[in-house]
mmCIF file of C-alpha atoms in Angstrom:
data_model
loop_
_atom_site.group_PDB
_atom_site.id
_atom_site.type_symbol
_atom_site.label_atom_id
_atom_site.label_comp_id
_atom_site.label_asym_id
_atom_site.label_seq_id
_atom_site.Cartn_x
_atom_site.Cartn_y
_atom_site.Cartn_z
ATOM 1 C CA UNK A 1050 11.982 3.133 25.243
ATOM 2 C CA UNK A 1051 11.411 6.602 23.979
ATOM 3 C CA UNK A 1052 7.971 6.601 22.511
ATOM 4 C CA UNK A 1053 7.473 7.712 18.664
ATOM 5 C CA UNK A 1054 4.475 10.676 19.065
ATOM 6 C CA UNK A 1055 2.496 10.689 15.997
ATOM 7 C CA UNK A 1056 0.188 13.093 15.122
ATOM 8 C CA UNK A 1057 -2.655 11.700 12.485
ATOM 9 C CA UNK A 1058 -3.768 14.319 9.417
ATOM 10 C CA UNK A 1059 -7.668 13.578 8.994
ATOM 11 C CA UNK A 1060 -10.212 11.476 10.548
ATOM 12 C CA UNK A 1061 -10.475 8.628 7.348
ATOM 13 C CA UNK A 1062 -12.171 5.285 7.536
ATOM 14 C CA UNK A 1063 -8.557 3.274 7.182
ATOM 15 C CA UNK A 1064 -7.640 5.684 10.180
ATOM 16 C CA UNK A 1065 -9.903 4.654 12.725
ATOM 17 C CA UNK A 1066 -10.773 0.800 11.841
ATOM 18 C CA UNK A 1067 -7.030 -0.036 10.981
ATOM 19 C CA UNK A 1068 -4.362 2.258 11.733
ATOM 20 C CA UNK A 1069 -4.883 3.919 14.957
ATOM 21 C CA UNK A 1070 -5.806 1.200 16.828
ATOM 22 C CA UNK A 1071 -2.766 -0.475 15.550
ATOM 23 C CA UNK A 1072 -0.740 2.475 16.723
ATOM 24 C CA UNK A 1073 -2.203 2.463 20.258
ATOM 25 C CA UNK A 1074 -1.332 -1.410 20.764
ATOM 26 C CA UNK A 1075 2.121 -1.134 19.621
ATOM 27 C CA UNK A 1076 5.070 -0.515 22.005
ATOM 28 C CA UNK A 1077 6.911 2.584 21.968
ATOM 29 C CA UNK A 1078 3.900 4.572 19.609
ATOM 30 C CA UNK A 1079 2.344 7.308 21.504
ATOM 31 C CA UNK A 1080 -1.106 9.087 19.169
ATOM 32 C CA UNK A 1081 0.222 12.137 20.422
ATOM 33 C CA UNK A 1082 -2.055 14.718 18.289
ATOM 34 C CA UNK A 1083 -5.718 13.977 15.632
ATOM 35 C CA UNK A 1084 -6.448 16.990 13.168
ATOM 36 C CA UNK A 1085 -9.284 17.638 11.181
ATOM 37 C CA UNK A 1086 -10.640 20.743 9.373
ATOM 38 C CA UNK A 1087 -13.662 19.714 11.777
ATOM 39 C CA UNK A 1088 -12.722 20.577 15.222
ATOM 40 C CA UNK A 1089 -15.880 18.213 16.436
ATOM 41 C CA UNK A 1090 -14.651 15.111 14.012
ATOM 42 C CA UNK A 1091 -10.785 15.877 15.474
ATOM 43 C CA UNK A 1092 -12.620 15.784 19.399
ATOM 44 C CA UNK A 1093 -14.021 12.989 18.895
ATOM 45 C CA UNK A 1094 -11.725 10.897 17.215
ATOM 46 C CA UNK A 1095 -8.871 11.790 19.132
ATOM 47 C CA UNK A 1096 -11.104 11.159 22.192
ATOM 48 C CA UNK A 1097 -10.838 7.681 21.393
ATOM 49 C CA UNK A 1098 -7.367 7.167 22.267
ATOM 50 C CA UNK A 1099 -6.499 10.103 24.087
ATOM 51 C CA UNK A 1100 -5.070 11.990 22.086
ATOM 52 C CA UNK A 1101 -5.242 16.149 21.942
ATOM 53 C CA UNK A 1102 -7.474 16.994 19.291
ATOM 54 C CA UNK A 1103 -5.877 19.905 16.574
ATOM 55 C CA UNK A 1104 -8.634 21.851 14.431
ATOM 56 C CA UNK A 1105 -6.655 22.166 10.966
ATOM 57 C CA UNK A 1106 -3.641 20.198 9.484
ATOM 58 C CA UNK A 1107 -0.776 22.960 9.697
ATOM 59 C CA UNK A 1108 -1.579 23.733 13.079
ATOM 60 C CA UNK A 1109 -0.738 19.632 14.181
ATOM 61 C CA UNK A 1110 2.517 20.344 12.032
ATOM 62 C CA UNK A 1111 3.467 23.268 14.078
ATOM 63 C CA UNK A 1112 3.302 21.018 17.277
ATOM 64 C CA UNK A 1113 6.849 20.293 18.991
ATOM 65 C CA UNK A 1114 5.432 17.251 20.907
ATOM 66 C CA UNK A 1115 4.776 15.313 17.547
ATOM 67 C CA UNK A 1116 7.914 13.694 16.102
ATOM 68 C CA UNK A 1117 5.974 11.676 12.886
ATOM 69 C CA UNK A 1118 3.166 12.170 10.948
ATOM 70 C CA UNK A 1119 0.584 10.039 9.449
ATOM 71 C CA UNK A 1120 -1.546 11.272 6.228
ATOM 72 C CA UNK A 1121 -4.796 8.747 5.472
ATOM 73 C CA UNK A 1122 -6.113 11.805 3.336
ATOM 74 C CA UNK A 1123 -7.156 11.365 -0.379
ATOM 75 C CA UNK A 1124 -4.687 10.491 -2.904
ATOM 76 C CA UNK A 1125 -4.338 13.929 -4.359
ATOM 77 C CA UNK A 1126 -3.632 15.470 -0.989
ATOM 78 C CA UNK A 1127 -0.860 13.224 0.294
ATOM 79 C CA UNK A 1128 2.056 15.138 -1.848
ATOM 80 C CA UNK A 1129 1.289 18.739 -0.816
ATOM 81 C CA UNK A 1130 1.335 17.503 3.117
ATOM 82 C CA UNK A 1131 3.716 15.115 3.360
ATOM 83 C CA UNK A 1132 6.467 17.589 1.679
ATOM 84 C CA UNK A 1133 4.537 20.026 4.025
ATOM 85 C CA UNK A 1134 5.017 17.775 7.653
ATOM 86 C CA UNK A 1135 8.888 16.807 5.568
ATOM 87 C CA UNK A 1136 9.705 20.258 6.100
ATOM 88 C CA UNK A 1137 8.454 20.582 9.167
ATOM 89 C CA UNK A 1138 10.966 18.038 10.466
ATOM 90 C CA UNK A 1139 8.469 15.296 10.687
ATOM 91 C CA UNK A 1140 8.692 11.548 9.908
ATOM 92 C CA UNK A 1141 6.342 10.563 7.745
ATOM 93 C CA UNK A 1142 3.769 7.399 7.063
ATOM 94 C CA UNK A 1143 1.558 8.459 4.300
ATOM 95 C CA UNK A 1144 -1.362 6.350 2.561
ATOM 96 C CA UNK A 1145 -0.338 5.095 -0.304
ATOM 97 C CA UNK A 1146 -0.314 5.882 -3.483
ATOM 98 C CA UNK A 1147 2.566 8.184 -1.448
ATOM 99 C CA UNK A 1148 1.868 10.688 -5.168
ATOM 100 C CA UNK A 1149 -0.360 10.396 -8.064
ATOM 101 C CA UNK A 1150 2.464 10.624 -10.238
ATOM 102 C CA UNK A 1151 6.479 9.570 -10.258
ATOM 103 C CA UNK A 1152 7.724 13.031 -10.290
ATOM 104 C CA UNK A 1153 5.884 14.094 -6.989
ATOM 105 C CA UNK A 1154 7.000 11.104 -5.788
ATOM 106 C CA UNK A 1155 10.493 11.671 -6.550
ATOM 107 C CA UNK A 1156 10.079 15.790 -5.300
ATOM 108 C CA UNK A 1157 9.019 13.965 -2.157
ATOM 109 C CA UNK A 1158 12.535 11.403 -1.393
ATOM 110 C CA UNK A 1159 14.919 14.811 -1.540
ATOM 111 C CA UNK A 1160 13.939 16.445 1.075
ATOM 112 C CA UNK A 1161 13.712 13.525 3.286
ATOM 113 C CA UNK A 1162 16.890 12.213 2.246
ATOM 114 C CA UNK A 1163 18.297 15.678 3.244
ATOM 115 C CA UNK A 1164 16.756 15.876 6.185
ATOM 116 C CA UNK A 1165 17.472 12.233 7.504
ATOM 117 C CA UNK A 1166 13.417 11.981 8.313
ATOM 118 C CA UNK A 1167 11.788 8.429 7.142
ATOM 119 C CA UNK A 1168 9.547 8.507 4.385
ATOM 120 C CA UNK A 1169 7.489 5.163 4.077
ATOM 121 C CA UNK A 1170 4.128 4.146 1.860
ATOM 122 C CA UNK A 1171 2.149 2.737 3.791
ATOM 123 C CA UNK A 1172 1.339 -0.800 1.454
ATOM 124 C CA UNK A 1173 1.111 -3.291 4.657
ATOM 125 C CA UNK A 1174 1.216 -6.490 2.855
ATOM 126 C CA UNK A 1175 4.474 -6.473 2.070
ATOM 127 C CA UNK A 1176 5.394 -6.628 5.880
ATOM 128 C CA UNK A 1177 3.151 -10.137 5.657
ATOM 129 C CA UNK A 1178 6.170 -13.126 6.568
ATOM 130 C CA UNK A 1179 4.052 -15.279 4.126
ATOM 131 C CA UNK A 1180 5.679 -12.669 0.936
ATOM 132 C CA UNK A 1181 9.187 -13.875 2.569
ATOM 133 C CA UNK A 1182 8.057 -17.302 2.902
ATOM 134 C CA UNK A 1183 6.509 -17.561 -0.653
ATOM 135 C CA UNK A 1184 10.428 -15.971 -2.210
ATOM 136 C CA UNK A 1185 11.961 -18.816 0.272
ATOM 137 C CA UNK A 1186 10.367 -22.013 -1.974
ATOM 138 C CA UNK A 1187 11.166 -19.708 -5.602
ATOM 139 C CA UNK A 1188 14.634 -19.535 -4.138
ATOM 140 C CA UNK A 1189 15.105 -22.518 -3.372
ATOM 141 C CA UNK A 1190 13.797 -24.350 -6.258
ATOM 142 C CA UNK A 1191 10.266 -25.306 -5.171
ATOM 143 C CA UNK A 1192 8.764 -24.939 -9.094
ATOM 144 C CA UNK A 1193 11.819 -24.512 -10.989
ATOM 145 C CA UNK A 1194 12.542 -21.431 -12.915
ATOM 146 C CA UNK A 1195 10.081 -18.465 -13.066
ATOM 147 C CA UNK A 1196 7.978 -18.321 -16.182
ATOM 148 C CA UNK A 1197 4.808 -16.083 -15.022
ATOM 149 C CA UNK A 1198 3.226 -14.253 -12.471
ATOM 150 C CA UNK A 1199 -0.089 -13.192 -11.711
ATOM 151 C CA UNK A 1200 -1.706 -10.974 -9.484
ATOM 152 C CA UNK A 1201 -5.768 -9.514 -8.665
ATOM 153 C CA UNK A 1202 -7.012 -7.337 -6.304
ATOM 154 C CA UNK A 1203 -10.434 -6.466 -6.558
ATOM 155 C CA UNK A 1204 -13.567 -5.309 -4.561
ATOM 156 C CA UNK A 1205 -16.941 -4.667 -4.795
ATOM 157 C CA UNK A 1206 -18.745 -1.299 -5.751
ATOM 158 C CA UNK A 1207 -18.327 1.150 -3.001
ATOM 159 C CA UNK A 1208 -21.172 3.772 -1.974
ATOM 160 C CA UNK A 1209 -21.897 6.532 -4.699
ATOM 161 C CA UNK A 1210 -20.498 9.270 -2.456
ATOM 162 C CA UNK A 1211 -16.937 7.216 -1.554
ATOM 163 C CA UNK A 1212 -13.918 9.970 -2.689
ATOM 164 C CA UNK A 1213 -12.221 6.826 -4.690
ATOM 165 C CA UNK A 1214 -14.903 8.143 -7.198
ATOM 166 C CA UNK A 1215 -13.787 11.645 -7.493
ATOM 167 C CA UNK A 1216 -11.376 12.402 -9.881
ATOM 168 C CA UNK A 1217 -10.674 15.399 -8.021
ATOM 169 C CA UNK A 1218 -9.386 14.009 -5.182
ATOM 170 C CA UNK A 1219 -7.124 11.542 -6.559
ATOM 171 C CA UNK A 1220 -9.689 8.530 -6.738
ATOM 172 C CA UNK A 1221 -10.024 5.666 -9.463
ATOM 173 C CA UNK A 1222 -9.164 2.107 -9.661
ATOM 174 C CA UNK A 1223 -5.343 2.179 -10.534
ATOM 175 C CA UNK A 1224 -4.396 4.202 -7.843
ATOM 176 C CA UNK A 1225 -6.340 2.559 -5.381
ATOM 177 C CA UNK A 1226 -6.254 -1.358 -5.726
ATOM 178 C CA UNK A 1227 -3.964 -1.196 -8.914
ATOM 179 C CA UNK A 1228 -0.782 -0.544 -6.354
ATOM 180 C CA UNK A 1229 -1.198 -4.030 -4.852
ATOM 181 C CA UNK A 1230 -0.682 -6.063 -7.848
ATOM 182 C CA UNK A 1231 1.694 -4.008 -8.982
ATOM 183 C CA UNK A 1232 3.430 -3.383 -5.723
ATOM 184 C CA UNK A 1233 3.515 -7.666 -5.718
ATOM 185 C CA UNK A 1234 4.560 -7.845 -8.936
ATOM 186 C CA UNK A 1235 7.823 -5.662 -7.818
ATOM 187 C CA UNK A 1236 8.396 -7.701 -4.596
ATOM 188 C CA UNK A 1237 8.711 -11.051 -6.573
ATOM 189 C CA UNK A 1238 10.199 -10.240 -9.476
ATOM 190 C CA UNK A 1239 12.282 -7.285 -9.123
ATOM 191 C CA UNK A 1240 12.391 -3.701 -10.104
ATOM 192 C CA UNK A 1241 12.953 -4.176 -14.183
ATOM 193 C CA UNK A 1242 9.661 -4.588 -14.783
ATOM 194 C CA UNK A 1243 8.463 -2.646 -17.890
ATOM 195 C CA UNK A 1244 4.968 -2.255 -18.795
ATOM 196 C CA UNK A 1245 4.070 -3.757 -22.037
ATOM 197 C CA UNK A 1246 0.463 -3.128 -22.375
ATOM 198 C CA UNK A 1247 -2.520 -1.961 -20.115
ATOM 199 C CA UNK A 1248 -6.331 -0.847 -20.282
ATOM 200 C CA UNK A 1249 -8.385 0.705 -17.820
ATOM 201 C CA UNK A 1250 -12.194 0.416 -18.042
ATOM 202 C CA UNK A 1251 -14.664 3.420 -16.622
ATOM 203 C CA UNK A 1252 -18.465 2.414 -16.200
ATOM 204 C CA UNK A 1253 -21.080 4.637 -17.131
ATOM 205 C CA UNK A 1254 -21.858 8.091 -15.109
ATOM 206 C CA UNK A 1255 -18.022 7.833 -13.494
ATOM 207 C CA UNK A 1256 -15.127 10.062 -13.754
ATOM 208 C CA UNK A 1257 -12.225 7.955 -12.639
ATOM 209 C CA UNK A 1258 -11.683 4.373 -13.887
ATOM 210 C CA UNK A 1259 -13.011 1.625 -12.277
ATOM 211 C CA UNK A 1260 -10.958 -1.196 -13.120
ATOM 212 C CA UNK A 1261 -8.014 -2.321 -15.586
ATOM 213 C CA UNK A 1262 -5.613 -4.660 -16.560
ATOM 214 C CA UNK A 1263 -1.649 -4.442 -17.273
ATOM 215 C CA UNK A 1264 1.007 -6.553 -18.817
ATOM 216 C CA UNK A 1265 4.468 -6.457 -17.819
ATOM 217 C CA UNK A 1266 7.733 -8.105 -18.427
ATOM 218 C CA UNK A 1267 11.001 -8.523 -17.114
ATOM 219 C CA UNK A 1268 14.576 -8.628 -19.063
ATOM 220 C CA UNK A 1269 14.597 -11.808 -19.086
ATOM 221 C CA UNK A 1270 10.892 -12.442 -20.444
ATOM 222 C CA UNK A 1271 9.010 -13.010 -17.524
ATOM 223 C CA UNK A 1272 5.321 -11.919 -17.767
ATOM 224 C CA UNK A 1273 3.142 -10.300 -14.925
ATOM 225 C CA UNK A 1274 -0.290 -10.449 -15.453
ATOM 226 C CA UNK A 1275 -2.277 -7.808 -13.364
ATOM 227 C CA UNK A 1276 -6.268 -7.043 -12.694
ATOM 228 C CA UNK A 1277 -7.553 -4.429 -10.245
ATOM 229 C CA UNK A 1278 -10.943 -2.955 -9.935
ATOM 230 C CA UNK A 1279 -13.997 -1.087 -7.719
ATOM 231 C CA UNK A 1280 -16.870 -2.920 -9.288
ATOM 232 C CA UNK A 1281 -16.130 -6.646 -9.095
ATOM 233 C CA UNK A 1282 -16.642 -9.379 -6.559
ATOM 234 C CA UNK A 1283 -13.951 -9.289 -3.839
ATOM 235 C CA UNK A 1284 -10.460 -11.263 -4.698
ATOM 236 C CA UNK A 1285 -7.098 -10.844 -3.715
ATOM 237 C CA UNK A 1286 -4.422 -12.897 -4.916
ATOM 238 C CA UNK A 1287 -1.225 -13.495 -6.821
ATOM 239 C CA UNK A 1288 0.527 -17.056 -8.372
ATOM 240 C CA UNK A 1289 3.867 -17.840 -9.376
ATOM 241 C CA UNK A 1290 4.234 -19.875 -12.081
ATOM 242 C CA UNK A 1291 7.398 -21.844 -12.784
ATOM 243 C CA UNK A 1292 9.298 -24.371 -15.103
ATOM 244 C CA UNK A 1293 8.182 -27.092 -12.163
ATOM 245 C CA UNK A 1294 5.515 -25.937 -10.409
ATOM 246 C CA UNK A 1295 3.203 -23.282 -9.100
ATOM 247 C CA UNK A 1296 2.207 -21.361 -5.922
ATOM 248 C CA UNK A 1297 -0.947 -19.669 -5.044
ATOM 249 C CA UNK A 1298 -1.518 -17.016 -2.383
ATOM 250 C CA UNK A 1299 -4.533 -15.998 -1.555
ATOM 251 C CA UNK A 1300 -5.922 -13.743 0.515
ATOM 252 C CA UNK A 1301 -2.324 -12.090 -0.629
ATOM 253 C CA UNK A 1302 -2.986 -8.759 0.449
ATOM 254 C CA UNK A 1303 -5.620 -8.003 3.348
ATOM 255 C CA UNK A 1304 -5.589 -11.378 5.246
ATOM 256 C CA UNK A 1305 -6.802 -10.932 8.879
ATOM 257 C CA UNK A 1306 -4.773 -10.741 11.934
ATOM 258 C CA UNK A 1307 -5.823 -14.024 13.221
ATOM 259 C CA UNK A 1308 -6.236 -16.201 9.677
ATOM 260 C CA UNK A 1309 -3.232 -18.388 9.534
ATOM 261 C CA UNK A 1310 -2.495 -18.290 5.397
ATOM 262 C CA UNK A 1311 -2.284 -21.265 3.479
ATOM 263 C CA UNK A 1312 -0.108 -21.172 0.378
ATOM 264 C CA UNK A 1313 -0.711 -23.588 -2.728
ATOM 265 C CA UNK A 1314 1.957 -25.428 -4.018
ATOM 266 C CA UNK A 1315 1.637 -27.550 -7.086
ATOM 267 C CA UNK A 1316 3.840 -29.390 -8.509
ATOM 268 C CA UNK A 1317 3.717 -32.623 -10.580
ATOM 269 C CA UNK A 1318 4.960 -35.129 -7.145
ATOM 270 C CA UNK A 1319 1.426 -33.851 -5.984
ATOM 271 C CA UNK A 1320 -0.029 -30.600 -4.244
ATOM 272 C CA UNK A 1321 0.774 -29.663 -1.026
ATOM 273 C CA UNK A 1322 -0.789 -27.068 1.227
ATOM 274 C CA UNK A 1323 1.784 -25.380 3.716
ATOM 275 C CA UNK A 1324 0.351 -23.603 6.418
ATOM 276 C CA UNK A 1325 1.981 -20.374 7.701
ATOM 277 C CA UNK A 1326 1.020 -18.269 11.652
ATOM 278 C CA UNK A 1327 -0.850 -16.019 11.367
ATOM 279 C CA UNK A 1328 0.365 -12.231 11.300
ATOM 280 C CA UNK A 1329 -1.037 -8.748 11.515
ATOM 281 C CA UNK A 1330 0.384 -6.964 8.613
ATOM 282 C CA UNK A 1331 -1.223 -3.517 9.913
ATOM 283 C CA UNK A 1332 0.678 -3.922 13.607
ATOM 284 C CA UNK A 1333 3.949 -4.802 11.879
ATOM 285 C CA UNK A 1334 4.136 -1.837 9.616
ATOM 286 C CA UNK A 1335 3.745 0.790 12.336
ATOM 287 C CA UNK A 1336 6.131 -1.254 14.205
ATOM 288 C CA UNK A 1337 8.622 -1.088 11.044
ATOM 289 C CA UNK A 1338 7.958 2.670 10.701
ATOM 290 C CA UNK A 1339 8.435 3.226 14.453
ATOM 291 C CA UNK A 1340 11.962 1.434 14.298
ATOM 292 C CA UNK A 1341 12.908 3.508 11.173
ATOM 293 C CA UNK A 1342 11.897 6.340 13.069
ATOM 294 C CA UNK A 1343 14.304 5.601 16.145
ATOM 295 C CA UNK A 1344 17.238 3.986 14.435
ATOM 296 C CA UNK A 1345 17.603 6.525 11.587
ATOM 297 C CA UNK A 1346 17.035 3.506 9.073
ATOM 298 C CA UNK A 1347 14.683 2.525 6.257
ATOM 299 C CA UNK A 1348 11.771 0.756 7.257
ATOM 300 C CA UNK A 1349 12.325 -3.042 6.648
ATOM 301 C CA UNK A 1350 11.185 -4.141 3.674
ATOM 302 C CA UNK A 1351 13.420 -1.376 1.798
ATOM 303 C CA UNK A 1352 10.322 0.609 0.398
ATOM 304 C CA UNK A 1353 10.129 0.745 -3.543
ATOM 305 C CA UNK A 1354 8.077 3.530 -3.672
ATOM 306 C CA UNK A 1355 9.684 5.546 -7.048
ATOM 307 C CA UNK A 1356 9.460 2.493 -8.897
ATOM 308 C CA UNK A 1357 6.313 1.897 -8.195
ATOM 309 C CA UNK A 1358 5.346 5.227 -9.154
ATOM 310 C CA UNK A 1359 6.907 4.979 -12.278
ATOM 311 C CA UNK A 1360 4.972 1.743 -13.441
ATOM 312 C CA UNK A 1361 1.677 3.406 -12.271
ATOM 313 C CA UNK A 1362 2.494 6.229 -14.282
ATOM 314 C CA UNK A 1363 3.351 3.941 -17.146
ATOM 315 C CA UNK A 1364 0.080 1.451 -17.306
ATOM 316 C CA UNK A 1365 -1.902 4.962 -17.627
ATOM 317 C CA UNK A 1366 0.293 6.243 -20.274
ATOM 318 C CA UNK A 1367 -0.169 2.334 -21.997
ATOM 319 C CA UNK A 1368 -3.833 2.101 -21.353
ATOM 320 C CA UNK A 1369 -6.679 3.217 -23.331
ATOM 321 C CA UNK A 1370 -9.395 4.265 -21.451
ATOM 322 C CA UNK A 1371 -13.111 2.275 -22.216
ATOM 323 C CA UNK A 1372 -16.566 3.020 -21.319
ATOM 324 C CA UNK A 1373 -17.927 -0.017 -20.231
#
């Protein structure tokens, strides 16, 4: 098997604990190139896994032994070089939010639609079997018909110098934990969501918000209810709520590589737990970009990255801001 060589844009924290070691334990992924704006950050990093170390972003995306390119740079960054590596024939796996906005997002799809290169967001949960297994028991009946959904992802306050707090650079709650629930929110109950209503909260002293809340609904009058925030005690989770029934995920969207998830199902015969293997959700999404990369596909699951854009971009336009 040819090996897809992937050069990594930056040195950040989700690169080196998650990512990259993912990449160097998956067949057929070569870390081919590691570029920083600090030539000693790029050496050392790259030292790690033996890669050649590139002092400045353009100069990795001149490189003709790099086929793909991964950006884990801040939020308001990924845009201007992913269309950048896009054009530079690369393959790309960028962070998400993949833009701050639906119409970079959309400026982002032509030219790698033109140019047959993959484009994929990297949100890793939704590679997770226990998403498929969940839509299995609403599919086949488990808790009747739909009604609700529900979905938080939370953490707690980061360090005071953390970019999630700079405006600048793309930061704030929505576009940081806000794309899980909403992401989850699209997986289960399909892309007609409209927002309804939203708020976002900003504590004192910050410049981005640091939590929020959004309702949605489908056609049909199904509600999502969604949380997200920087300043709360940790929780990540979503439940389904039917005519019969109701499951609970938790641990929905960073469960570790060797916790075997248990999803909640009530219903009124009793409550059963039904335990599911255990999965790493980071190795399986460079192993889905990887495959898109060599077969000329779309990563599996078929990403949803516009729409998701556009209901971002919506719960801002919905929410009015408070000062907490």
């Amino acid at each position: 098997m040819t090996p897809v060589r992937i050069g990594v844009l930056g040195c950040a924290d989700i690169a080196r604990r998650r990512m990259l070691p993912a990449m160097a334990a998956t067949d057929g992924v070569e870390i081919a190139a590691v570029a920083s704006g600090d030539a000693a950050r790029a050496r050392e990093l790259a030292g790690q896994f033996g890669a050649r170390p590139v002092h400045g972003y353009a100069a990795l995306l001149d490189r003709d032994d790099v086929d793909a390119v991964y950006v884990p740079l801040p939020a308001a960054l990924h845009e201007e070089w992913t269309e950048a590596a896009l054009r530079a024939g690369k393959h790309v796996l960028a962070e998400k939010p993949l833009t701050t906005g639906p119409a970079g997002t959309g400026r982002l799809m032509a030219p790698a639609e033109r140019s047959g290169r993959v484009l994929m967001e990297n949100v890793m949960f939704v590679h997770h079997p226990q998403h498929a297994a969940v839509a299995k028991l609403v599919a086949d009946g488990a808790i009747g018909e739909v009604r609700a959904f529900q979905a938080a992802f939370a953490i707690p306050a980061l360090p005071e110098d953390n970019i999630r707090h700079r405006a600048d650079l793309g930061g704030g709650a929505l576009w940081d934990t806000g794309v899980y629930p909403v992401r989850a929110a699209l997986h289960h109950l399909g892309d007609s969501l409209r927002v309804v209503g939203a708020t976002l909260v900003q504590q004192p002293g910050r410049t981005v918000d640091t939590g929020g809340a959004a309702l949605l609904r489908t056609p049909e009058g199904v509600s999502a209810q969604l949380v997200f925030g920087l300043d709360h005690a940790y929780r990540s989770s979503y439940e389904i709520w039917g005519s019969e029934g109701r499951i609970t995920v938790d641990r929905a969207f960073t469960p570790p590589a060797d916790m075997p998830p248990q999803v909640l199902l009530e219903r009124r015969s009793g409550t059963e737990r039904i335990a599911l293997p255990a999965a790493d959700q980071v190795a399986r999404t460079v192993a889905a970009f990887a495959d898109a990369v060599r077969t000329g596909g779309k990563p599996d699951p078929d990403p949803v990255c516009l729409r998701q854009a556009e209901l971002l971009h919506d719960v801002r336009v919905h929410a009015s801001v408070d000062s907490a």
